[in-house]
Amino acid sequence: MRRSIPLSIVLATALATVAAPIRAQPGAATSPDVEPEAIAALERMGNYLRTLKSFRITTQTSTDEVLDNGMKVTFSGVTDLLAQAPNHLRADVTSDRQQRLYLYDGKAFTLFARRVNYYATVPAPPTIGELADRLEDKYGMEIPLVDLFRWGGPRASTAQPTVATDIGPSAVDGTTCEHYAFRQPGLDWQIWIQLGDHPLPRKLVITTLTDEARPQHTSVYSWDLAPSFDDGAFTFDPPPDAHQIVFAEGARP
Amino acid sequence: MTRTIRVAVASGLALALAGGTALARVNTSRTTASTSVNRNYNRNTNVNVNRNVNVNVNRDVDVHVHGGYYGPGYYGGCCYHPVATAAAVTATAMVTAAVIGSIVHTLPPSCTTVIVNGITYQQCGSTWYQPQFAGTTTTYIVVNAPR
């Protein structure tokens, strides 16, 4: 028998250097709708992610927005993220609406908006996980693919899944995966985890339930587990015509 | 995640509407799909800071000309300036001054970047804006002239 462990604990964080204690919580996942095998699959994935010293992910994203008349429109994007545990991150986000470069070198965090040529820099905490917390708490900002850095850590969702189920085998970009579906307050989500010795997330679909239009966000991940880079990749060298601005505190636009 | 913005319609916008020259569309959208599973729903996050946005003059888009619901660069800031938008903004700006402290997502055309005491401003005619990142979105606060 597997222990009953809540989602917030079992999903291991890729780069959380402060290891989150694995705690058994009696009473969690006792519902027949919560399959222990589905929870265990997340645990395996999280543990594996935590072993990665560095990785590069190219992510194709698709995000719905709901117009006031109830119509959904879908925006596309690409996120190119390079991470080195525990304290280096570079993310290039290009979507229909935004081009943003996120840079973190263990000391400072910079957000650079290419089109408008603005950047802002703030001192940063010593790990990616703490950076994610700081940005969210203070500036209302998520780092790209934040789930990869949050799963399993203390800041994972406090919500336990009310449904966790194994849907079955499924191929993502030709790679055989196992497809799981979860429900927690406010959202449904699905994850495709690669089968074999490298249980990587290959696809994520999140459905927002708090809007009757049920907008979705989809990410499809391509992994490079042996990326080449140098330290300069994480340091911001502002273009000569770029202008420094500030982060609005507490803002979530 | 809700993006509905309360808008107090400026007098200039009202005039533009009265003249029938533009269709007002003040809310681009209401909800974006969550992009993260681990959004903590129970935390007390102060999300109200920028909700009481005053006037967003660039919402005054002729949707027929501009091609619909995209709106003038809700996220991007500078670079979506359809002709209809520019015309509407110019008309608005002539009628009423922007309210100090109000926040807009796009600037009127013909602004100049000015650095005063190390702070970046956008001067658009007699109105001064200070750009900032609100989350990852570039917004502009109307400020008093810094000099």
Coordinates of C-alpha atoms in Angstrom, one line a residue:
Chain A
M1 CA 0.0 0.0 0.0
R2 CA 1.2 3.5 -0.8
R3 CA 0.9 6.1 1.8
S4 CA -1.8 8.7 1.3
I5 CA 0.0 11.9 0.5
P6 CA -1.5 15.2 -0.6
L7 CA -0.7 16.6 -4.0
S8 CA 1.1 19.6 -2.5
I9 CA 3.7 17.3 -1.0
V10 CA 4.2 14.5 -3.4
L11 CA 5.0 16.6 -6.4
A12 CA 8.6 17.1 -6.1
T13 CA 10.2 20.3 -7.2
A14 CA 12.7 20.2 -9.9
L15 CA 15.1 22.6 -8.4
A16 CA 14.0 23.1 -4.8
T17 CA 17.3 22.9 -3.0
V18 CA 15.6 23.2 0.3
A19 CA 14.2 19.7 0.3
A20 CA 10.5 19.6 1.1
P21 CA 9.9 17.0 3.8
I22 CA 7.6 14.3 2.6
R23 CA 4.8 14.1 5.1
A24 CA 2.1 11.5 5.2
Q25 CA -1.2 13.1 5.9
P26 CA -3.9 10.7 7.1
G27 CA -7.2 11.3 5.4
A28 CA -5.8 12.6 2.2
A29 CA -6.6 10.7 -1.0
T30 CA -9.0 8.4 0.7
S31 CA -11.7 9.1 -1.8
P32 CA -12.2 6.4 -4.4
D33 CA -11.8 9.1 -7.0
V34 CA -8.2 9.6 -6.0
E35 CA -6.2 6.7 -7.3
P36 CA -3.0 6.2 -5.4
E37 CA -1.2 5.2 -8.6
A38 CA -1.9 8.6 -10.1
I39 CA -0.5 10.3 -7.0
A40 CA 2.5 8.0 -7.0
A41 CA 3.2 8.9 -10.7
L42 CA 3.4 12.5 -9.8
E43 CA 5.8 11.6 -7.0
R44 CA 8.1 9.7 -9.3
M45 CA 8.1 12.6 -11.7
G46 CA 8.9 15.1 -9.0
N47 CA 11.7 13.0 -7.6
Y48 CA 13.2 12.6 -11.0
L49 CA 12.9 16.3 -11.8
R50 CA 14.7 17.1 -8.5
T51 CA 17.7 15.1 -9.7
L52 CA 18.3 17.3 -12.7
K53 CA 21.3 19.6 -12.4
S54 CA 20.4 21.6 -15.5
F55 CA 17.9 21.4 -18.2
R56 CA 16.5 23.3 -21.1
I57 CA 12.9 23.2 -22.1
T58 CA 11.3 24.5 -25.2
T59 CA 7.6 24.8 -24.6
Q60 CA 4.8 25.5 -27.0
T61 CA 1.9 27.1 -25.2
S62 CA -1.7 27.8 -26.0
T63 CA -3.7 30.0 -23.7
D64 CA -7.4 30.9 -23.9
E65 CA -8.8 34.3 -22.9
V66 CA -12.4 34.9 -22.5
L67 CA -14.0 38.0 -23.9
D68 CA -16.8 39.8 -22.2
N69 CA -19.3 38.3 -24.6
G70 CA -18.2 34.8 -23.5
M71 CA -16.1 34.0 -26.6
K72 CA -12.8 32.3 -26.1
V73 CA -9.8 33.4 -28.1
T74 CA -6.6 31.5 -28.1
F75 CA -3.1 32.9 -27.9
S76 CA 0.0 31.0 -28.8
G77 CA 3.5 31.3 -27.5
V78 CA 6.9 29.7 -27.1
T79 CA 8.9 29.6 -23.9
D80 CA 12.5 28.7 -24.0
L81 CA 13.7 28.0 -20.5
L82 CA 17.2 27.2 -19.3
A83 CA 17.7 26.3 -15.6
Q84 CA 20.7 25.3 -13.6
A85 CA 20.1 24.2 -10.0
P86 CA 19.8 25.8 -7.7
N87 CA 20.0 29.4 -8.6
H88 CA 20.3 30.1 -12.3
L89 CA 17.4 30.7 -14.7
R90 CA 16.9 32.1 -18.1
A91 CA 13.5 32.2 -19.8
D92 CA 12.6 33.6 -23.1
V93 CA 8.9 34.0 -23.6
T94 CA 7.5 34.9 -26.9
S95 CA 3.7 35.0 -27.2
D96 CA 1.3 36.8 -29.5
R97 CA 1.2 39.6 -27.0
Q98 CA 4.4 39.7 -25.1
Q99 CA 8.1 39.2 -25.5
R100 CA 9.8 38.9 -22.2
L101 CA 13.2 37.8 -21.0
Y102 CA 13.6 36.5 -17.5
L103 CA 17.1 36.4 -16.1
Y104 CA 18.2 35.2 -12.7
D105 CA 21.8 34.6 -11.6
G106 CA 21.4 33.9 -8.0
K107 CA 21.8 37.5 -7.0
A108 CA 19.5 39.6 -9.1
F109 CA 16.4 39.1 -11.2
T110 CA 15.8 41.1 -14.3
L111 CA 12.7 41.2 -16.5
F112 CA 13.3 42.7 -20.0
A113 CA 10.6 43.6 -22.4
R114 CA 12.1 43.6 -25.8
R115 CA 9.5 45.4 -27.8
V116 CA 9.2 48.4 -25.5
N117 CA 12.9 48.1 -24.5
Y118 CA 12.2 48.4 -20.8
Y119 CA 13.8 46.4 -18.1
A120 CA 13.6 46.2 -14.3
T121 CA 16.1 44.6 -12.0
V122 CA 15.7 43.7 -8.3
P123 CA 17.8 41.8 -5.8
A124 CA 16.9 38.2 -5.7
P125 CA 16.9 35.4 -3.1
P126 CA 19.4 32.5 -3.4
T127 CA 17.2 29.8 -5.0
I128 CA 14.8 29.5 -7.9
G129 CA 12.1 28.3 -5.6
E130 CA 12.5 31.3 -3.3
L131 CA 12.6 33.6 -6.3
A132 CA 9.3 32.2 -7.5
D133 CA 7.8 32.9 -4.1
R134 CA 9.2 36.4 -3.9
L135 CA 8.0 37.4 -7.4
E136 CA 4.6 36.1 -6.8
D137 CA 4.1 37.6 -3.3
K138 CA 5.7 41.0 -4.0
Y139 CA 5.1 41.6 -7.6
G140 CA 2.2 39.4 -8.7
M141 CA 4.4 37.7 -11.2
E142 CA 4.9 34.0 -12.1
I143 CA 8.1 32.8 -13.5
P144 CA 7.5 30.7 -16.6
L145 CA 6.7 27.1 -16.1
V146 CA 6.5 27.7 -12.4
D147 CA 4.9 24.4 -11.8
L148 CA 8.2 22.7 -12.6
F149 CA 9.8 24.5 -9.7
R150 CA 6.9 24.4 -7.3
W151 CA 5.7 20.8 -7.4
G152 CA 6.5 19.1 -4.2
G153 CA 7.8 22.2 -2.5
P154 CA 6.1 23.9 0.4
R155 CA 4.4 26.4 -2.0
A156 CA 2.7 23.8 -4.1
S157 CA -1.0 24.1 -4.2
T158 CA -2.6 23.8 -0.9
A159 CA -5.5 22.2 -2.6
Q160 CA -5.7 18.4 -2.5
P161 CA -7.0 16.7 -5.6
T162 CA -10.6 15.5 -5.4
V163 CA -10.0 13.4 -8.5
A164 CA -6.8 11.8 -9.5
T165 CA -7.0 9.2 -12.2
D166 CA -4.9 7.3 -14.8
I167 CA -6.4 7.9 -18.2
G168 CA -4.0 5.5 -20.1
P169 CA -1.2 5.5 -22.6
S170 CA -0.8 8.4 -24.9
A171 CA 1.9 9.6 -27.3
V172 CA 3.2 13.2 -27.1
D173 CA 5.4 14.1 -30.1
G174 CA 6.0 10.4 -30.7
T175 CA 7.0 9.7 -27.1
T176 CA 4.9 7.2 -25.2
C177 CA 3.5 8.7 -22.1
E178 CA 1.0 7.9 -19.4
H179 CA -1.9 10.4 -19.3
Y180 CA -3.3 11.4 -15.9
A181 CA -6.1 13.7 -15.0
F182 CA -6.7 15.6 -11.7
R183 CA -9.3 17.9 -10.3
Q184 CA -8.8 20.4 -7.5
P185 CA -10.8 23.4 -6.4
G186 CA -11.1 25.8 -9.3
L187 CA -9.3 23.8 -11.9
D188 CA -8.9 20.5 -13.7
W189 CA -5.6 19.6 -15.0
Q190 CA -4.0 16.8 -17.1
I191 CA -0.4 15.7 -17.3
W192 CA 1.4 13.4 -19.7
I193 CA 4.4 11.8 -18.1
Q194 CA 7.0 10.0 -20.2
L195 CA 7.3 6.3 -19.6
G196 CA 10.6 4.6 -18.8
D197 CA 13.6 5.8 -16.8
H198 CA 13.0 9.5 -17.4
P199 CA 9.6 10.3 -16.1
L200 CA 9.4 13.8 -17.5
P201 CA 6.3 15.9 -17.9
R202 CA 5.7 16.2 -21.6
K203 CA 2.4 17.9 -21.8
L204 CA 0.2 19.8 -19.4
V205 CA -3.4 21.0 -19.9
I206 CA -5.1 23.2 -17.3
T207 CA -8.8 24.0 -17.4
T208 CA -10.0 26.9 -15.4
L209 CA -13.4 26.0 -13.8
T210 CA -14.2 29.3 -12.3
D211 CA -15.3 30.8 -15.6
E212 CA -18.2 29.2 -17.3
A213 CA -16.3 29.3 -20.6
R214 CA -13.7 27.0 -19.1
P215 CA -10.6 28.5 -20.7
Q216 CA -7.6 26.2 -21.1
H217 CA -3.9 26.5 -21.1
T218 CA -1.8 23.9 -22.8
S219 CA 1.9 23.4 -22.7
V220 CA 3.9 20.9 -24.7
Y221 CA 7.5 20.4 -23.5
S222 CA 10.6 19.4 -25.4
W223 CA 13.4 18.5 -23.0
D224 CA 17.2 18.9 -23.3
L225 CA 18.8 17.3 -20.3
A226 CA 22.4 18.1 -21.3
P227 CA 22.2 21.8 -22.4
S228 CA 25.3 23.7 -23.2
F229 CA 25.6 27.3 -21.8
D230 CA 27.9 29.6 -19.9
D231 CA 27.3 31.8 -17.0
G232 CA 26.7 34.8 -19.3
A233 CA 23.4 33.2 -20.2
F234 CA 22.0 34.3 -16.9
T235 CA 23.3 37.8 -16.7
F236 CA 21.6 40.8 -18.1
D237 CA 23.6 43.1 -20.3
P238 CA 21.1 45.9 -21.1
P239 CA 21.2 47.1 -24.7
P240 CA 22.4 50.7 -24.9
D241 CA 19.0 52.0 -25.8
A242 CA 17.1 50.1 -23.1
H243 CA 15.6 52.0 -20.2
Q244 CA 15.3 50.8 -16.6
I245 CA 11.9 51.0 -15.0
V246 CA 10.4 49.6 -11.8
F247 CA 8.2 46.7 -10.7
A248 CA 4.8 47.7 -9.3
E249 CA 4.5 46.1 -6.0
G250 CA 1.5 43.9 -5.3
A251 CA 0.3 44.2 -8.9
R252 CA -1.5 41.5 -10.7
P253 CA -2.9 43.3 -13.8
Chain B
M1 CA -6.6 36.3 -13.3
T2 CA -9.7 38.2 -14.0
R3 CA -8.9 41.0 -16.3
T4 CA -12.0 43.0 -16.2
I5 CA -11.1 46.6 -15.6
R6 CA -13.4 49.1 -14.2
V7 CA -13.2 52.2 -16.4
A8 CA -14.4 55.6 -15.6
V9 CA -15.2 57.0 -19.0
A10 CA -13.4 60.3 -19.6
S11 CA -15.3 63.2 -20.9
G12 CA -13.4 63.0 -24.1
L13 CA -14.3 59.4 -24.7
A14 CA -17.9 60.3 -24.0
L15 CA -17.7 63.0 -26.7
A16 CA -16.2 60.6 -29.1
L17 CA -19.1 58.3 -28.5
A18 CA -21.6 61.1 -28.9
G19 CA -20.2 61.9 -32.2
G20 CA -20.5 58.3 -33.3
T21 CA -17.0 58.2 -34.5
A22 CA -15.9 55.2 -32.5
L23 CA -17.1 52.2 -30.7
A24 CA -16.1 52.0 -27.1
R25 CA -14.9 48.7 -25.9
V26 CA -13.5 48.9 -22.4
N27 CA -13.0 45.3 -21.5
T28 CA -10.7 43.2 -23.5
S29 CA -11.4 40.1 -21.7
R30 CA -12.5 38.8 -18.3
T31 CA -10.5 35.6 -17.7
T32 CA -7.3 34.1 -18.8
A33 CA -6.8 30.4 -18.4
S34 CA -4.6 29.6 -15.5
T35 CA -1.1 28.8 -16.6
S36 CA 0.0 27.1 -13.5
V37 CA -1.5 24.3 -11.5
N38 CA 0.0 25.5 -8.3
R39 CA -1.7 28.7 -8.0
N40 CA -2.5 29.0 -4.3
Y41 CA -6.1 29.8 -4.0
N42 CA -6.2 30.3 -0.3
R43 CA -3.5 32.9 0.1
N44 CA -4.4 36.4 0.9
T45 CA -3.0 38.1 -2.1
N46 CA -3.6 41.8 -2.5
V47 CA -5.0 41.9 -6.0
N48 CA -6.8 45.2 -5.8
V49 CA -3.9 47.6 -6.4
N50 CA -4.4 48.2 -10.0
R51 CA -8.1 47.3 -10.4
N52 CA -9.5 50.7 -10.1
V53 CA -8.0 51.8 -13.3
N54 CA -9.2 55.2 -14.2
V55 CA -9.2 56.0 -17.8
N56 CA -7.8 53.8 -20.5
V57 CA -8.2 56.0 -23.5
N58 CA -6.8 53.5 -25.9
R59 CA -9.7 51.2 -25.4
D60 CA -11.6 53.5 -27.7
V61 CA -11.2 51.3 -30.7
D62 CA -13.2 51.2 -33.8
V63 CA -13.5 47.4 -33.9
H64 CA -14.5 47.4 -37.6
V65 CA -11.3 49.1 -38.6
H66 CA -9.1 47.4 -36.2
G67 CA -10.3 44.0 -37.0
G68 CA -12.1 43.0 -33.9
Y69 CA -11.3 42.1 -30.4
Y70 CA -7.6 42.2 -30.2
G71 CA -7.4 45.7 -28.8
P72 CA -4.4 47.9 -29.0
G73 CA -1.7 45.9 -27.3
Y74 CA -3.2 45.1 -24.0
Y75 CA 0.0 43.4 -23.0
G76 CA 2.7 44.8 -25.2
G77 CA 2.7 48.5 -24.6
C78 CA 4.0 50.5 -27.4
C79 CA 3.6 48.7 -30.5
Y80 CA 0.0 48.3 -31.5
H81 CA -1.2 51.7 -32.7
P82 CA -4.0 51.2 -35.2
V83 CA -5.0 54.3 -37.0
A84 CA -8.4 54.3 -35.5
T85 CA -6.9 54.2 -32.0
A86 CA -4.5 56.9 -32.6
A87 CA -7.3 59.1 -34.0
A88 CA -9.5 58.5 -31.0
V89 CA -6.8 59.1 -28.6
T90 CA -5.8 62.3 -30.1
A91 CA -9.4 63.6 -30.0
T92 CA -9.6 62.6 -26.4
A93 CA -6.4 64.2 -25.4
M94 CA -7.5 67.5 -26.9
V95 CA -10.6 67.5 -24.7
T96 CA -9.5 66.4 -21.4
A97 CA -6.2 66.0 -19.5
A98 CA -5.3 62.5 -18.2
V99 CA -5.9 62.1 -14.5
I100 CA -2.8 61.9 -12.4
G101 CA -2.4 58.5 -11.0
S102 CA -4.5 56.8 -13.6
I103 CA -3.0 53.8 -15.3
V104 CA -3.1 53.0 -19.0
H105 CA -1.9 50.0 -20.9
T106 CA -0.9 51.8 -24.0
L107 CA 0.5 55.2 -24.7
P108 CA -0.9 57.8 -27.1
P109 CA 1.2 58.2 -30.2
S110 CA 4.1 60.6 -30.5
C111 CA 5.6 60.2 -27.0
T112 CA 9.2 60.9 -26.1
T113 CA 11.3 58.9 -23.6
V114 CA 12.7 61.3 -21.1
I115 CA 15.0 60.4 -18.2
V116 CA 14.8 62.7 -15.2
N117 CA 16.9 62.0 -12.1
G118 CA 17.4 58.5 -13.3
I119 CA 13.7 57.7 -13.8
T120 CA 12.3 56.8 -17.1
Y121 CA 9.3 58.8 -18.3
Q122 CA 7.2 59.0 -21.4
Q123 CA 6.2 62.5 -22.3
C124 CA 3.2 62.6 -24.5
G125 CA 2.3 66.2 -25.2
S126 CA 1.7 67.8 -21.8
T127 CA 1.0 64.5 -20.2
W128 CA 3.8 62.5 -18.4
Y129 CA 3.7 58.8 -17.9
Q130 CA 5.9 56.6 -15.8
P131 CA 6.2 53.1 -17.2
Q132 CA 6.3 50.1 -14.9
F133 CA 5.9 46.4 -14.9
A134 CA 2.7 45.3 -13.3
G135 CA 3.3 41.6 -13.2
T136 CA 4.9 41.1 -16.5
T137 CA 2.6 43.7 -18.2
T138 CA 3.9 47.1 -19.1
T139 CA 1.6 49.8 -17.8
Y140 CA 1.9 53.5 -17.6
I141 CA 1.0 55.7 -14.6
V142 CA 0.0 59.3 -15.4
V143 CA 2.3 61.4 -13.2
N144 CA 2.9 65.1 -12.6
A145 CA 5.5 66.6 -14.9
P146 CA 8.8 65.8 -13.2
R147 CA 10.4 69.2 -14.0

